[in-house]
Coordinates of C-alpha atoms in Angstrom, one line a residue:
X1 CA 82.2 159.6 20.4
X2 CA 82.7 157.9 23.7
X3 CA 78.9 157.2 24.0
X4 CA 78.4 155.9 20.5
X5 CA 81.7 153.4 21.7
X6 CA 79.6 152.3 24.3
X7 CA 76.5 152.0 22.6
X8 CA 78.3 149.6 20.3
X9 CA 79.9 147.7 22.9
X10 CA 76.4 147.5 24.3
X11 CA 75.2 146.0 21.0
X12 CA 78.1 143.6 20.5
X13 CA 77.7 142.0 24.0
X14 CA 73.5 141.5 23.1
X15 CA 74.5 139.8 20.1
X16 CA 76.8 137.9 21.4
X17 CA 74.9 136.6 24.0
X18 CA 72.0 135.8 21.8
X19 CA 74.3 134.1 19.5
X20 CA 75.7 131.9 23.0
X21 CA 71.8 131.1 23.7
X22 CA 71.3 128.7 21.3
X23 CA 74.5 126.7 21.6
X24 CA 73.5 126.4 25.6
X25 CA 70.1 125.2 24.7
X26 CA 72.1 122.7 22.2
X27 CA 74.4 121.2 24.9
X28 CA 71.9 121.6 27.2
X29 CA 70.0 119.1 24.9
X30 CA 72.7 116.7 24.6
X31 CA 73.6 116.6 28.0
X32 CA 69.7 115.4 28.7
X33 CA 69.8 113.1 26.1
X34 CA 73.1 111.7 27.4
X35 CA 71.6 111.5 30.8
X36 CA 68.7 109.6 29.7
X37 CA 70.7 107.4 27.8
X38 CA 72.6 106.2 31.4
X39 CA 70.0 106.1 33.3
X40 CA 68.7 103.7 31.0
X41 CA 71.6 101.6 30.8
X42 CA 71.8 101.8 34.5
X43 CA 68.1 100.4 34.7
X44 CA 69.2 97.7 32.5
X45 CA 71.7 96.6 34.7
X46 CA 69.4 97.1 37.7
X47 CA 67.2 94.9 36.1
X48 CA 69.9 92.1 35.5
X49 CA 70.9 92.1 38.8
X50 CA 67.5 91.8 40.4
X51 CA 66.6 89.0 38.0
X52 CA 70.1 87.1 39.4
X53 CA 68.9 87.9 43.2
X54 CA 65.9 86.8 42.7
X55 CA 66.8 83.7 40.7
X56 CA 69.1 83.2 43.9
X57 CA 66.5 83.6 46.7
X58 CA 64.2 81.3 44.5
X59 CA 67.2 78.3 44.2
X60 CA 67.7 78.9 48.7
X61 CA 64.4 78.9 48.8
X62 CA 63.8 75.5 47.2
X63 CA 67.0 74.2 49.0
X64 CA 64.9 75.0 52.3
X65 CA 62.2 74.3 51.5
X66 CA 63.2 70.4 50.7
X67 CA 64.9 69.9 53.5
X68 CA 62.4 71.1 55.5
X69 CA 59.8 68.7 53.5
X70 CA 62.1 66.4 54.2
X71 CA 62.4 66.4 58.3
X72 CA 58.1 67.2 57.8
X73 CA 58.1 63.8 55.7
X74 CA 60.0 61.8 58.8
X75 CA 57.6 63.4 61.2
X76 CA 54.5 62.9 59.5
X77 CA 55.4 59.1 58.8
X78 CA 55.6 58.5 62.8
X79 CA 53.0 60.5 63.7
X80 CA 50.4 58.6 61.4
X81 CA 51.2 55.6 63.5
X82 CA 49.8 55.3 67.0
X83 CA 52.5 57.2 69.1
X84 CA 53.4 56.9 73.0
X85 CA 54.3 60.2 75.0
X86 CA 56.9 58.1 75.9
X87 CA 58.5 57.9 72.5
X88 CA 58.5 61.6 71.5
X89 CA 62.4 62.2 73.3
X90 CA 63.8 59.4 70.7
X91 CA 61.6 61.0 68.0
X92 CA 63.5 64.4 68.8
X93 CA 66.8 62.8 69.2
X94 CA 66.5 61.0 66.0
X95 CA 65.4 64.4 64.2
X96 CA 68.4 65.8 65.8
X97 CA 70.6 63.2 64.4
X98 CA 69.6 63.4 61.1
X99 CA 70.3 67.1 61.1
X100 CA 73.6 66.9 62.4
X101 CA 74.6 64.4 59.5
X102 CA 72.4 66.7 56.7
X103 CA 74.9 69.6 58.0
X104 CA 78.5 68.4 59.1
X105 CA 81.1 70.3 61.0
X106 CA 79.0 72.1 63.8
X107 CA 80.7 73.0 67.2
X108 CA 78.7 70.3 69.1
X109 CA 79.9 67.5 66.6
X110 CA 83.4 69.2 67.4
X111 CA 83.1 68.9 71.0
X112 CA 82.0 65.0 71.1
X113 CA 85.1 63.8 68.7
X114 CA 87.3 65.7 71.4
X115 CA 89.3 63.6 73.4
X116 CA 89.7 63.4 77.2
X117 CA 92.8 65.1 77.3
X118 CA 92.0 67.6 74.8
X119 CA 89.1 68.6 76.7
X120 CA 91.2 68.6 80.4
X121 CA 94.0 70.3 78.3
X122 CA 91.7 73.1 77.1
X123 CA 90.3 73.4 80.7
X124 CA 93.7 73.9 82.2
X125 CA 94.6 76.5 79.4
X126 CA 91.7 78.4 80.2
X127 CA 91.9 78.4 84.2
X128 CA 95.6 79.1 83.4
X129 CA 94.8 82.2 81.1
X130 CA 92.5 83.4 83.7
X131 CA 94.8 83.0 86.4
X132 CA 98.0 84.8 84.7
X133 CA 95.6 87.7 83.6
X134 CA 94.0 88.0 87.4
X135 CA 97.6 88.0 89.0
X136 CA 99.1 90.7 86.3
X137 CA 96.2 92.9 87.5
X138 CA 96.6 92.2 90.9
X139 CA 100.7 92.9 90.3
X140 CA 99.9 96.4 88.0
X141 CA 97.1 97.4 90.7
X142 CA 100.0 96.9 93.5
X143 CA 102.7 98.5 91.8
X144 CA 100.4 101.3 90.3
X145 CA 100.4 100.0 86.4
X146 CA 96.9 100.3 86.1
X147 CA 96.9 103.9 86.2
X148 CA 99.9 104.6 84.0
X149 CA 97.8 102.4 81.3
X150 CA 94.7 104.4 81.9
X151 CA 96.4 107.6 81.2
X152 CA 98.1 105.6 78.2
X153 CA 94.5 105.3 76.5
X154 CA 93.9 109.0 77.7
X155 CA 97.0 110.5 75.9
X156 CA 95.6 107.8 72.7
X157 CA 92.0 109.8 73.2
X158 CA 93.7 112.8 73.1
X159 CA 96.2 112.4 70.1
X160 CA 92.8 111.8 68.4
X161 CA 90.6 114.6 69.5
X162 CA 93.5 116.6 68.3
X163 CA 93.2 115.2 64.7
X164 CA 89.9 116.2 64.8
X165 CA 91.0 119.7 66.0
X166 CA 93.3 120.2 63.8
X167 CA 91.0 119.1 61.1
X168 CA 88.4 121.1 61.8
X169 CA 90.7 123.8 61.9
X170 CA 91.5 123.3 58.2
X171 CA 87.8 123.2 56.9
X172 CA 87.4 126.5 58.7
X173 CA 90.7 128.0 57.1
X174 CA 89.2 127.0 53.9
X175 CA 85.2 128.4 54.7
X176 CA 87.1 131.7 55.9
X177 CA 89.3 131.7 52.4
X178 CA 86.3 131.0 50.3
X179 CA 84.0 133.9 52.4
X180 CA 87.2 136.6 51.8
X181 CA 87.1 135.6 48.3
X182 CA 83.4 135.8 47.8
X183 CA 83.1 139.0 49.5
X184 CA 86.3 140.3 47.5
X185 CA 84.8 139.1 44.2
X186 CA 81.4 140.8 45.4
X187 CA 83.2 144.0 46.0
X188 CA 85.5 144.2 43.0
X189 CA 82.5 143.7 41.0
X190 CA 80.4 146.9 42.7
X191 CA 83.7 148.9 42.0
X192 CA 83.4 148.1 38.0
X193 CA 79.8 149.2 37.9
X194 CA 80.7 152.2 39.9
X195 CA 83.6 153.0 37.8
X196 CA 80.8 153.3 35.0
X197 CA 78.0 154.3 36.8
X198 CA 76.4 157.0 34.5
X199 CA 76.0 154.4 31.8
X200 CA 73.9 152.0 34.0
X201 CA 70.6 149.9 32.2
X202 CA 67.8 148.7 34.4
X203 CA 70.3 145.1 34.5
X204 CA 73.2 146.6 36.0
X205 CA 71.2 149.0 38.4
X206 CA 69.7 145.7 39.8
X207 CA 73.1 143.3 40.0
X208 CA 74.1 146.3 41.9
X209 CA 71.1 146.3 44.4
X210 CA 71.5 142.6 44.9
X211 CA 75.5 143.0 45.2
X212 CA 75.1 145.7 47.8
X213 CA 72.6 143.9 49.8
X214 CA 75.0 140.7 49.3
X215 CA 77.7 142.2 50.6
X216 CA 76.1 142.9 54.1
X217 CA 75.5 139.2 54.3
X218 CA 78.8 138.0 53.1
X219 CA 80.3 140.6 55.5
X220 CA 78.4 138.2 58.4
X221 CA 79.8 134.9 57.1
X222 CA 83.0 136.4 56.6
X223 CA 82.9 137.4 60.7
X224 CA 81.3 134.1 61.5
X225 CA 84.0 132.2 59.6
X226 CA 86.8 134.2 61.6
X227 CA 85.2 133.3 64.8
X228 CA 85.0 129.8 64.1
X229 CA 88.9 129.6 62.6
X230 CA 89.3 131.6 66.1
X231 CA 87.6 128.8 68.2
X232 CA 88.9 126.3 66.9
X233 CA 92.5 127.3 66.9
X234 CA 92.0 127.9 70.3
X235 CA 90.3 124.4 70.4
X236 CA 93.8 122.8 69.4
X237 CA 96.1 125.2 71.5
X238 CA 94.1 123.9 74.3
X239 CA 93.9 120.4 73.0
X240 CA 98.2 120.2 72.4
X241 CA 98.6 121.8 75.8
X242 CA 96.6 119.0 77.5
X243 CA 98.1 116.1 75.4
X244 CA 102.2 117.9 76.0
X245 CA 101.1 117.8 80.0
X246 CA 99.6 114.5 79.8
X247 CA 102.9 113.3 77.8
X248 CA 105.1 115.0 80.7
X249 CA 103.0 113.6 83.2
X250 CA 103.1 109.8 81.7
X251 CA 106.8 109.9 81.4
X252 CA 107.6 111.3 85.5
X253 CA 105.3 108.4 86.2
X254 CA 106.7 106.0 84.0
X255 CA 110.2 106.9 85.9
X256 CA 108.7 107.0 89.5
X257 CA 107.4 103.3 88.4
X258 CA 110.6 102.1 87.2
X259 CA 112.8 103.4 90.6
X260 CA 110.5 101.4 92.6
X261 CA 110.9 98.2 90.7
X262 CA 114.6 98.9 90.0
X263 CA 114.9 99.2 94.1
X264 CA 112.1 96.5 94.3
X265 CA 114.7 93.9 92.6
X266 CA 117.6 95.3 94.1
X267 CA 116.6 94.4 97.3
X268 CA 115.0 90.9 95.7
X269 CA 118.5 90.6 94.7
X270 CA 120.1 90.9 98.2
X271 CA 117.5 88.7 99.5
X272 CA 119.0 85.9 96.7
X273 CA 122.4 86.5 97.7
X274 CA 121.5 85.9 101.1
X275 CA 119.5 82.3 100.7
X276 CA 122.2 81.5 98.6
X277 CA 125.2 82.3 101.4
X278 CA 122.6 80.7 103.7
X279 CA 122.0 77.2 101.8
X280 CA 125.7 77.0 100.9
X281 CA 126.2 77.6 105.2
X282 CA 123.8 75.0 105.7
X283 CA 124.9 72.8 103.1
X284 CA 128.7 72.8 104.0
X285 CA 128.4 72.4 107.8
X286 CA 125.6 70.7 108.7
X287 CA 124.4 68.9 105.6
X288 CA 127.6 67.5 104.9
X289 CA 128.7 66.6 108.0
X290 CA 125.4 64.6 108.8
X291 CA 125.3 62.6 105.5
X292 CA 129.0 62.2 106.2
X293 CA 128.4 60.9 109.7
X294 CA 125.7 58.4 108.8
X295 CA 127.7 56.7 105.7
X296 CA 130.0 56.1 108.0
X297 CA 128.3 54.6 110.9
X298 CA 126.4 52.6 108.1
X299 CA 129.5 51.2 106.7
X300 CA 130.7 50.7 110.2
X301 CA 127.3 48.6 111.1
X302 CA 127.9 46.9 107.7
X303 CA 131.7 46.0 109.0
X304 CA 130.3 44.8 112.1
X305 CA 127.9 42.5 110.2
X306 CA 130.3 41.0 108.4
X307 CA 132.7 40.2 111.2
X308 CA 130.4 38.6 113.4
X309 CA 129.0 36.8 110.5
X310 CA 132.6 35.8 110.0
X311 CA 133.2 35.7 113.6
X312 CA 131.0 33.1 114.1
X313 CA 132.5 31.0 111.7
X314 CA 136.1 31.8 113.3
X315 CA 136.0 33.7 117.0
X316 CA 139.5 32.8 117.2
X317 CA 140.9 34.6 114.1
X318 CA 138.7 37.9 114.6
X319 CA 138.4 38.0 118.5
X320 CA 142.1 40.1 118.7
X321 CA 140.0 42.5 115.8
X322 CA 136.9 43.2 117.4
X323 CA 138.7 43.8 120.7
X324 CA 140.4 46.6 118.8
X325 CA 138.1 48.1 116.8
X326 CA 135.7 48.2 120.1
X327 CA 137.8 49.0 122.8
X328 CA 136.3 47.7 126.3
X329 CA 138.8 49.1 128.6
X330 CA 138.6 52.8 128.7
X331 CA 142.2 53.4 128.4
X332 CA 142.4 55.0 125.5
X333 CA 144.0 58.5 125.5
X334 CA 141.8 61.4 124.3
X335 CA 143.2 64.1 123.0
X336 CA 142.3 67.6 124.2
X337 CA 144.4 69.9 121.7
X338 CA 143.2 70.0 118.5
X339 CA 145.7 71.9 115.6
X340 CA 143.5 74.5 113.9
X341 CA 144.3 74.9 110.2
X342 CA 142.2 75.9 107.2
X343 CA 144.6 76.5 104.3
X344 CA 145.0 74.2 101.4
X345 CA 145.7 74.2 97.8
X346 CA 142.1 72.8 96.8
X347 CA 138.5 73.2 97.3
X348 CA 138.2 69.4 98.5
X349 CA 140.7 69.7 101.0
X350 CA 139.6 73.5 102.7
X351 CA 136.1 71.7 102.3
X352 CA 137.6 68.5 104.9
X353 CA 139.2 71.2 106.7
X354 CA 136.4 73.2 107.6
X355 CA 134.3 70.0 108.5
X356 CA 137.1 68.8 110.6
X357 CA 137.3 72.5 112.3
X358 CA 133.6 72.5 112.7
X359 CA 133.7 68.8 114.5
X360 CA 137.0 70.0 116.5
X361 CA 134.5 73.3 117.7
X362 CA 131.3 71.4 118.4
X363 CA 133.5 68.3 120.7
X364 CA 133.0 68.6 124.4
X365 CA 136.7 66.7 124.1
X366 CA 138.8 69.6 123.0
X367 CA 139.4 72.2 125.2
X368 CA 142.5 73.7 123.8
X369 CA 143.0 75.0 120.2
X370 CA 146.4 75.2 118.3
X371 CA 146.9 78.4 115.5
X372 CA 150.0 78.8 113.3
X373 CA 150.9 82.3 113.0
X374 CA 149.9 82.7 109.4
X375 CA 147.0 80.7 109.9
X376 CA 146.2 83.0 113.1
X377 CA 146.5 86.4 111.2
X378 CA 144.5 85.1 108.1
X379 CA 141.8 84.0 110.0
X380 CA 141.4 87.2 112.3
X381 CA 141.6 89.3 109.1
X382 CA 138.6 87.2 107.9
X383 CA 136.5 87.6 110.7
X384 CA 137.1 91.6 110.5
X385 CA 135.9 91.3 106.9
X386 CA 132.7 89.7 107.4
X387 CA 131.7 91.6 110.5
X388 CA 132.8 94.8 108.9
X389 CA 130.4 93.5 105.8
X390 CA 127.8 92.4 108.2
X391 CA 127.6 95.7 110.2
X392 CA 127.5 97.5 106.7
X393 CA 124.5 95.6 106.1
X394 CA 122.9 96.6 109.1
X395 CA 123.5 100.0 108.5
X396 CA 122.2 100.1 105.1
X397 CA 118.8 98.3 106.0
X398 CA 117.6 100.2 109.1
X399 CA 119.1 103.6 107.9

């Protein structure tokens, strides 16, 4: 009973697949004919387009070709007249002219209608360029720039070569899937004709043969497929480990780059501070002193013009007034003590002070300084602070 079952089986699946046959053929058919059919309509568009190309090439053709007829015309009308060697420059020039004014808008026609200043302008924007680009290499080269921006592009090259990696990593996942799953389809198969081996036709015994001598092969893909998923796993480990290091490596010098300009501008900044304390010395007690000194002896001079212009006029009247504002006797009583004071209640007055202090200091005339109490202990307490800051100075700078 069982073998007449499978005899019928047997018999159902022949007629079915003769019955399939025909229907193949059919679409088969259809699928040719609808084929054709495109094709044909793709030609026809083909066509279309190459009759617009070349309808196209004809029309620039003819536009060349005139205007080339036309610069041939010019030339051919001078040269049937008696022509000097002399003459063939202008003949070029003019040719050239005519061109120009045929086709408007070119770079040299650009250049001309450029003014002077444009022109020195553009210069100077260019030498400028140049310059700031040659002193920002000179500045990275100095403080070591360059080679944080090289590795920069190398951590780039390597973020990309790890695409790739990991990309090739996924094609192999998926050759490696689809050799297990040809090899497991191959195998599955052998195990249903095994499972019903003693009913075998001549068909079946030869799909077996090929699967088994398949299966050796797909066995070999299958172990070349795992050795490339191997590699290039191993590929991106190696990859990511260089590109995390390189990372690392960027940011320690990234930080080494910013201590040194961080210290760089600290000591920039004491260098400021210190023009600054310098020019405001300079400027309180020698600058102002000086221009201070010279409008006076210039309004003195003026004074003294005007009373001997006057005096002229009147000797009389202004003789008892020059006499005292130009003493000729040497009897006039020079102080020697001078009171030393330097508080006030505003900046113009400790300003007057100071100068007067400084003039009192520099006079060969005093030889004895006066100090209130106050005065005395405030301005001992200010010299401790500055030498205490000064010597701190020292001390930090050659440390």
């Amino acid at each position: 009973m069982e073998q007449e079952r499978k005899r019928l089986e047997q018999e159902r699946e022949v007629d079915r697949r003769r019955e399939e046959k025909p229907a193949k053929e059919e679409s088969e058919s259809n699928k040719t004919d609808n084929d054709n059919e495109a094709n044909q309509h793709t030609d026809d568009k083909l066509a279309k387009v190459n009759e617009k190309l070349e309808s196209n090439f004809s029309k620039t053709e003819s536009e060349e070709e005139e205007l080339k007829l036309k610069a041939e015309n010019k030339i051919i009308a001078t040269s049937k007249d008696s022509v000097d060697e002399s003459d063939i420059p202008n003949l070029a020039k003019e040719i050239n002219e005519t061109i120009q004014k045929e086709i408007a808008g070119l770079p040299s026609q650009k250049a001309k209608n450029q003014s002077k200043l444009a022109k020195n302008l553009t210069k100077y924007l260019d030498s400028a360029h140049d310059t700031i680009l040659t002193a920002t290499r000179a500045l990275n080269d100095v403080t070591g720039y360059s080679a944080i921006e090289k590795l920069k592009k190398s951590i780039e090259t390597q973020e990309d070569d790890l695409k790739k990696a990991k990309e090739k990593v996924k094609q192999c996942k998926i050759a490696y899937g689809e050799a297990i799953q040809r090899r497991s389809h191959s195998q599955r198969e052998v195990n249903e004709l095994l499972t019903r081996k003693h009913n075998w036709s001549s068909n079946d015994l030869e799909r077996f043969t090929e699967l088994y001598r398949n299966d050796h092969e797909n066995e070999i893909h299958e172990q070349e497929a795992e050795k490339k998923l191997d590699e290039a796993e191993s590929k991106v480990d190696g990859v990511q480990l260089k590109l995390t290091q390189s990372i690392l490596t960027r940011y320690h010098e990234e930080q080494i780059w910013s201590d040194k300009i961080r210290r760089s501008s600290t000591w920039g900044t004491w260098v400021l501070m210190g023009l600054n304390v310098l020019l405001f010395v300079v400027a309180t007690f020698i600058v102002e002193p000086w221009k201070r000194s010279k409008l006076v002896s210039a309004f003195e001079d003026k004074v003294k013009q005007v009373l001997v212009g006057i005096s002229q006029e009147n000797e009389q009247i202004l003789d008892p007034i020059i006499e005292k504002l130009e003493p000729t006797d040497g009897q006039v009583p020079i102080k020697t003590s001078f009171d030393f004071k330097f508080v006030t209640n505003t900046w113009h007055g400790l300003k007057a002070a100071l100068v007067r202090n400084y003039e009192a200091l520099m006079s060969p005339e005093i030889t004895n300084l006066e100090f209130d109490k106050f005065e005395f202990e405030l301005f001992t307490m200010t010299v401790a602070i500055v030498a205490f800051s000064m010597g701190s100075l020292l001390v930090s700078l050659f440390k």
